[in-house]
PDB file of C-alpha atoms in Angstrom:
ATOM      1  CA  MET A  12      97.421  28.282 126.281  1.00 37.00           C
ATOM      2  CA  GLY A  13     100.195  30.866 126.093  1.00 36.00           C
ATOM      3  CA  ALA A  14      99.738  34.552 126.748  1.00 33.00           C
ATOM      4  CA  GLU A  15     102.038  37.504 126.761  1.00 32.00           C
ATOM      5  CA  VAL A  16     103.765  37.819 130.108  1.00 35.00           C
ATOM      6  CA  THR A  17     102.772  41.043 131.824  1.00 35.00           C
ATOM      7  CA  GLY A  18     102.354  42.273 135.305  1.00 37.00           C
ATOM      8  CA  SER A  19     102.602  40.028 138.262  1.00 38.00           C
ATOM      9  CA  ALA A  20     105.026  37.252 137.602  1.00 46.00           C
ATOM     10  CA  ALA A  21     108.454  37.310 136.009  1.00 58.00           C
ATOM     11  CA  LEU A  22     109.467  34.150 134.225  1.00 69.00           C
ATOM     12  CA  PRO A  23     113.032  33.121 133.437  1.00 75.00           C
ATOM     13  CA  ALA A  24     113.863  32.490 129.785  1.00 89.00           C
ATOM     14  CA  LEU A  25     112.564  29.080 128.771  1.00 91.00           C
ATOM     15  CA  SER A  26     113.512  26.877 125.858  1.00 93.00           C
ATOM     16  CA  GLY A  27     110.868  25.625 123.462  1.00 94.00           C
ATOM     17  CA  THR A  28     111.174  22.188 125.036  1.00 95.00           C
ATOM     18  CA  GLN A  29     110.619  23.576 128.525  1.00 96.00           C
ATOM     19  CA  VAL A  30     107.536  25.497 127.384  1.00 96.00           C
ATOM     20  CA  ALA A  31     106.205  22.311 125.745  1.00 97.00           C
ATOM     21  CA  ILE A  32     106.726  20.369 128.990  1.00 97.00           C
ATOM     22  CA  LEU A  33     105.086  23.017 131.177  1.00 97.00           C
ATOM     23  CA  ALA A  34     102.161  23.525 128.786  1.00 97.00           C
ATOM     24  CA  ALA A  35     101.605  19.770 128.530  1.00 97.00           C
ATOM     25  CA  TYR A  36     101.708  19.366 132.306  1.00 97.00           C
ATOM     26  CA  ALA A  37      99.268  22.266 132.819  1.00 97.00           C
ATOM     27  CA  GLU A  38      96.869  20.816 130.234  1.00 96.00           C
ATOM     28  CA  LEU A  39      97.004  17.425 131.925  1.00 96.00           C
ATOM     29  CA  ILE A  40      96.391  18.949 135.351  1.00 95.00           C
ATOM     30  CA  GLU A  41      93.238  20.589 134.015  1.00 95.00           C
ATOM     31  CA  GLU A  42      92.074  17.457 132.231  1.00 94.00           C
ATOM     32  CA  LEU A  43      92.823  14.991 135.037  1.00 91.00           C
ATOM     33  CA  GLY A  44      92.176  17.237 138.016  1.00 81.00           C
ATOM     34  CA  SER A  45      95.455  16.420 139.726  1.00 76.00           C
ATOM     35  CA  ASP A  46      99.087  17.487 139.714  1.00 74.00           C
ATOM     36  CA  ASP A  47     100.024  13.808 140.127  1.00 81.00           C
ATOM     37  CA  VAL A  48     100.661  13.099 136.447  1.00 92.00           C
ATOM     38  CA  SER A  49     103.507  10.824 135.380  1.00 93.00           C
ATOM     39  CA  ASN A  50     106.477  12.160 133.445  1.00 94.00           C
ATOM     40  CA  ARG A  51     105.762   9.555 130.788  1.00 96.00           C
ATOM     41  CA  VAL A  52     102.312  11.022 130.161  1.00 96.00           C
ATOM     42  CA  ILE A  53     103.718  14.570 130.187  1.00 97.00           C
ATOM     43  CA  ALA A  54     106.417  13.581 127.698  1.00 97.00           C
ATOM     44  CA  ARG A  55     103.914  11.907 125.406  1.00 97.00           C
ATOM     45  CA  ARG A  56     101.685  15.014 125.455  1.00 97.00           C
ATOM     46  CA  ALA A  57     104.683  17.300 124.816  1.00 97.00           C
ATOM     47  CA  GLY A  58     105.946  15.085 121.985  1.00 96.00           C
ATOM     48  CA  ILE A  59     109.328  14.432 123.576  1.00 97.00           C
ATOM     49  CA  ALA A  60     111.199  11.574 125.243  1.00 96.00           C
ATOM     50  CA  GLU A  61     110.535  10.946 128.937  1.00 95.00           C
ATOM     51  CA  ARG A  62     114.214  11.467 129.786  1.00 97.00           C
ATOM     52  CA  THR A  63     113.943  14.996 128.336  1.00 97.00           C
ATOM     53  CA  VAL A  64     111.452  15.857 131.076  1.00 97.00           C
ATOM     54  CA  PHE A  65     113.945  14.583 133.678  1.00 96.00           C
ATOM     55  CA  ARG A  66     116.828  16.465 132.040  1.00 96.00           C
ATOM     56  CA  ASN A  67     114.932  19.738 132.278  1.00 96.00           C
ATOM     57  CA  TYR A  68     113.219  19.114 135.628  1.00 95.00           C
ATOM     58  CA  PRO A  69     115.201  16.541 137.650  1.00 95.00           C
ATOM     59  CA  THR A  70     112.733  16.388 140.551  1.00 92.00           C
ATOM     60  CA  ARG A  71     108.980  16.548 140.907  1.00 89.00           C
ATOM     61  CA  VAL A  72     109.382  19.730 142.974  1.00 87.00           C
ATOM     62  CA  ASP A  73     111.393  21.359 140.157  1.00 90.00           C
ATOM     63  CA  LEU A  74     108.653  20.507 137.676  1.00 93.00           C
ATOM     64  CA  LEU A  75     105.855  21.670 139.970  1.00 90.00           C
ATOM     65  CA  LEU A  76     107.571  24.985 140.780  1.00 89.00           C
ATOM     66  CA  ALA A  77     108.325  25.700 137.133  1.00 92.00           C
ATOM     67  CA  THR A  78     104.791  24.810 136.116  1.00 93.00           C
ATOM     68  CA  ALA A  79     103.228  26.971 138.830  1.00 91.00           C
ATOM     69  CA  ALA A  80     105.430  29.931 137.809  1.00 89.00           C
ATOM     70  CA  TRP A  81     104.576  29.369 134.138  1.00 94.00           C
ATOM     71  CA  ILE A  82     100.837  29.195 134.903  1.00 94.00           C
ATOM     72  CA  GLU A  83     101.010  32.386 136.975  1.00 90.00           C
ATOM     73  CA  ALA A  84     102.980  34.226 134.272  1.00 90.00           C
ATOM     74  CA  THR A  85     100.979  33.048 131.253  1.00 93.00           C
ATOM     75  CA  VAL A  86      97.538  31.695 132.069  1.00 94.00           C
ATOM     76  CA  PHE A  87      96.973  34.210 134.874  1.00 93.00           C
ATOM     77  CA  ALA A  88      99.043  37.061 133.397  1.00 90.00           C
ATOM     78  CA  ARG A  89      97.614  40.511 133.812  1.00 85.00           C
ATOM     79  CA  GLU A  90      98.135  43.985 132.513  1.00 85.00           C
ATOM     80  CA  GLU A  91     100.186  46.442 134.532  1.00 87.00           C
ATOM     81  CA  SER A  92      98.120  48.748 136.719  1.00 91.00           C
ATOM     82  CA  HIS A  93      98.892  52.440 136.336  1.00 94.00           C
ATOM     83  CA  SER A  94      97.853  53.468 139.842  1.00 94.00           C
ATOM     84  CA  ILE A  95      97.660  51.818 143.230  1.00 95.00           C
ATOM     85  CA  PHE A  96      93.965  52.745 143.139  1.00 96.00           C
ATOM     86  CA  ASP A  97      93.445  50.523 140.065  1.00 95.00           C
ATOM     87  CA  ILE A  98      94.471  47.435 142.055  1.00 95.00           C
ATOM     88  CA  PRO A  99      90.938  46.541 143.278  1.00 97.00           C
ATOM     89  CA  LEU A 100      89.808  46.139 139.648  1.00 96.00           C
ATOM     90  CA  ALA A 101      92.890  44.037 138.851  1.00 95.00           C
ATOM     91  CA  ILE A 102      92.162  41.875 141.898  1.00 95.00           C
ATOM     92  CA  ARG A 103      88.528  41.438 140.832  1.00 96.00           C
ATOM     93  CA  ASP A 104      89.658  40.331 137.364  1.00 95.00           C
ATOM     94  CA  ALA A 105      92.277  37.949 138.784  1.00 94.00           C
ATOM     95  CA  MET A 106      89.732  36.286 141.098  1.00 96.00           C
ATOM     96  CA  GLU A 107      87.374  35.713 138.193  1.00 95.00           C
ATOM     97  CA  ARG A 108      90.174  34.194 136.100  1.00 95.00           C
ATOM     98  CA  TYR A 109      91.270  31.912 138.968  1.00 95.00           C
ATOM     99  CA  ASP A 110      87.688  30.742 139.333  1.00 94.00           C
ATOM    100  CA  ALA A 111      87.445  30.018 135.606  1.00 95.00           C
ATOM    101  CA  ARG A 112      90.493  27.689 135.805  1.00 95.00           C
ATOM    102  CA  PRO A 113      90.323  26.224 139.325  1.00 94.00           C
ATOM    103  CA  GLU A 114      92.645  23.253 138.834  1.00 94.00           C
ATOM    104  CA  LEU A 115      95.462  25.515 137.687  1.00 95.00           C
ATOM    105  CA  ALA A 116      94.693  28.070 140.399  1.00 94.00           C
ATOM    106  CA  HIS A 117      94.996  25.349 143.031  1.00 91.00           C
ATOM    107  CA  VAL A 118      98.396  24.270 141.710  1.00 91.00           C
ATOM    108  CA  VAL A 119      99.734  27.824 141.907  1.00 90.00           C
ATOM    109  CA  ALA A 120      98.223  28.399 145.354  1.00 88.00           C
ATOM    110  CA  GLU A 121      99.298  25.146 146.899  1.00 81.00           C
ATOM    111  CA  THR A 122     102.838  25.511 145.617  1.00 83.00           C
ATOM    112  CA  ALA A 123     103.099  28.935 147.245  1.00 77.00           C
ATOM    113  CA  MET A 124     101.201  27.909 150.404  1.00 70.00           C
ATOM    114  CA  ARG A 125     103.343  24.847 150.996  1.00 67.00           C
ATOM    115  CA  GLY A 126     106.320  27.158 151.215  1.00 60.00           C
ATOM    116  CA  VAL A 127     108.149  25.145 148.594  1.00 52.00           C
ATOM    117  CA  SER A 128     111.599  26.620 148.142  1.00 49.00           C
ATOM    118  CA  GLY A 129     111.505  28.939 145.154  1.00 52.00           C
ATOM    119  CA  ALA A 130     107.758  29.612 145.200  1.00 51.00           C
ATOM    120  CA  ALA A 131     106.753  33.259 145.044  1.00 54.00           C
ATOM    121  CA  PRO A 132     103.910  33.828 147.534  1.00 50.00           C
ATOM    122  CA  SER A 133     103.335  37.435 146.418  1.00 62.00           C
ATOM    123  CA  PRO A 134     104.667  37.894 142.901  1.00 60.00           C
ATOM    124  CA  GLY A 135     102.974  41.296 142.508  1.00 78.00           C
ATOM    125  CA  ARG A 136     104.597  42.875 145.546  1.00 84.00           C
ATOM    126  CA  ALA A 137     107.245  44.798 143.582  1.00 86.00           C
ATOM    127  CA  GLN A 138     104.555  46.385 141.395  1.00 89.00           C
ATOM    128  CA  LEU A 139     102.537  47.356 144.466  1.00 91.00           C
ATOM    129  CA  GLU A 140     105.614  48.978 146.002  1.00 92.00           C
ATOM    130  CA  ARG A 141     106.316  50.984 142.809  1.00 93.00           C
ATOM    131  CA  LEU A 142     102.722  52.152 142.520  1.00 94.00           C
ATOM    132  CA  LEU A 143     102.519  53.123 146.167  1.00 92.00           C
ATOM    133  CA  ASP A 144     105.792  55.057 145.910  1.00 92.00           C
ATOM    134  CA  ALA A 145     104.446  56.948 142.887  1.00 92.00           C
ATOM    135  CA  ASP A 146     100.911  57.622 144.130  1.00 94.00           C
ATOM    136  CA  VAL A 147     101.355  58.040 147.885  1.00 93.00           C
ATOM    137  CA  PRO A 148     105.023  58.726 148.674  1.00 92.00           C
ATOM    138  CA  SER A 149     104.214  60.405 152.010  1.00 90.00           C
ATOM    139  CA  LEU A 150     103.257  57.188 153.820  1.00 91.00           C
ATOM    140  CA  ASP A 151     105.417  56.289 156.785  1.00 91.00           C
ATOM    141  CA  ALA A 152     107.119  52.896 156.854  1.00 92.00           C
ATOM    142  CA  ALA A 153     104.486  51.212 159.043  1.00 94.00           C
ATOM    143  CA  GLN A 154     101.557  52.382 156.907  1.00 93.00           C
ATOM    144  CA  ARG A 155     103.395  51.447 153.725  1.00 92.00           C
ATOM    145  CA  THR A 156     104.110  47.946 155.019  1.00 93.00           C
ATOM    146  CA  ALA A 157     100.502  47.469 156.155  1.00 94.00           C
ATOM    147  CA  VAL A 158      99.047  48.525 152.792  1.00 95.00           C
ATOM    148  CA  ILE A 159     101.475  46.410 150.769  1.00 94.00           C
ATOM    149  CA  ALA A 160     100.961  43.380 153.007  1.00 92.00           C
ATOM    150  CA  ALA A 161      97.163  43.632 152.815  1.00 94.00           C
ATOM    151  CA  LEU A 162      97.072  44.153 149.054  1.00 94.00           C
ATOM    152  CA  SER A 163      99.679  41.420 148.436  1.00 90.00           C
ATOM    153  CA  HIS A 164      97.552  38.969 150.381  1.00 88.00           C
ATOM    154  CA  LEU A 165      94.330  39.973 148.638  1.00 91.00           C
ATOM    155  CA  ASP A 166      96.023  39.949 145.236  1.00 89.00           C
ATOM    156  CA  SER A 167      96.911  36.271 145.372  1.00 88.00           C
ATOM    157  CA  VAL A 168      95.571  32.952 144.282  1.00 90.00           C
ATOM    158  CA  GLY A 169      95.837  31.950 147.947  1.00 88.00           C
ATOM    159  CA  ALA A 170      93.119  34.474 148.787  1.00 92.00           C
ATOM    160  CA  TRP A 171      90.941  32.957 146.064  1.00 94.00           C
ATOM    161  CA  VAL A 172      91.430  29.483 147.575  1.00 92.00           C
ATOM    162  CA  THR A 173      90.484  30.795 151.020  1.00 91.00           C
ATOM    163  CA  PHE A 174      87.299  32.431 149.749  1.00 94.00           C
ATOM    164  CA  ARG A 175      86.391  29.298 147.767  1.00 92.00           C
ATOM    165  CA  ARG A 176      87.278  26.583 150.313  1.00 90.00           C
ATOM    166  CA  GLU A 177      86.753  28.280 153.658  1.00 92.00           C
ATOM    167  CA  PHE A 178      83.672  30.326 152.812  1.00 93.00           C
ATOM    168  CA  GLY A 179      82.204  28.372 149.889  1.00 93.00           C
ATOM    169  CA  MET A 180      81.807  31.573 147.897  1.00 95.00           C
ATOM    170  CA  ASP A 181      81.060  31.578 144.180  1.00 93.00           C
ATOM    171  CA  ARG A 182      82.944  33.401 141.424  1.00 92.00           C
ATOM    172  CA  ARG A 183      81.058  36.700 141.647  1.00 93.00           C
ATOM    173  CA  ASP A 184      81.058  36.815 145.456  1.00 96.00           C
ATOM    174  CA  ILE A 185      84.797  36.093 145.558  1.00 96.00           C
ATOM    175  CA  ALA A 186      85.543  38.857 143.052  1.00 95.00           C
ATOM    176  CA  ASP A 187      83.295  41.310 144.931  1.00 96.00           C
ATOM    177  CA  ALA A 188      84.721  40.485 148.354  1.00 96.00           C
ATOM    178  CA  ALA A 189      88.343  40.734 147.242  1.00 96.00           C
ATOM    179  CA  ALA A 190      87.797  44.025 145.396  1.00 96.00           C
ATOM    180  CA  TRP A 191      85.791  45.465 148.293  1.00 97.00           C
ATOM    181  CA  ALA A 192      88.523  44.513 150.778  1.00 96.00           C
ATOM    182  CA  ALA A 193      91.186  46.113 148.558  1.00 96.00           C
ATOM    183  CA  GLU A 194      89.094  49.293 148.324  1.00 97.00           C
ATOM    184  CA  ALA A 195      88.794  49.334 152.122  1.00 96.00           C
ATOM    185  CA  VAL A 196      92.588  49.096 152.458  1.00 95.00           C
ATOM    186  CA  LEU A 197      93.066  51.945 149.989  1.00 96.00           C
ATOM    187  CA  ASP A 198      90.370  54.144 151.555  1.00 95.00           C
ATOM    188  CA  SER A 199      92.690  54.661 154.506  1.00 89.00           C
ATOM    189  CA  ILE A 200      95.284  56.397 152.294  1.00 93.00           C
ATOM    190  CA  ARG A 201      93.221  58.210 149.643  1.00 90.00           C
ATOM    191  CA  ASP A 202      93.658  61.561 151.360  1.00 88.00           C
ATOM    192  CA  ARG A 203      97.463  61.225 151.107  1.00 84.00           C
ATOM    193  CA  VAL A 204      97.695  61.051 147.287  1.00 82.00           C
ATOM    194  CA  ALA A 205     100.663  62.920 145.814  1.00 70.00           C
ATOM    195  CA  PRO A 206      99.726  66.120 143.911  1.00 70.00           C
TER     196      PRO A 206
END
């Protein structure tokens, strides 16, 4: 289940035991369709004692936050974009990957949407800011904020959940709509590209 961490989400250094716990929990979420899995079952899957889960993640919120961050950084990891104008393609790819693993996507989205302390609602924001600074440095503060806010929202698992739940869209329609919306945001600044 592991992948090289790139792009959108930074992950603190984890011990082998912590990775085993988070991977086991993520697997169980996908298999059982719920984040309500007992620590005993997680421990058994990870091949450790139940108290080890508690030692590493004392509360259910700690475990859920760590798991959501791990899922975002590994299962939904993405390559760095080289230009702000590459973001629509990255968004399209992300939406398709969220749709391929919906149980895990929901865990990441709901953790961020609940406003749980420590959740990162827009983990890719720093990358968007760097790319915008490099590609379109002439934007004024208001335009810059508007572009980053729009792209941060579109480039999120929360957007995928909205398209899926609110509009009942399928995988391809979600990917198309998100990419199209990102292109529309960027169309407003294309004429300001740095030489």
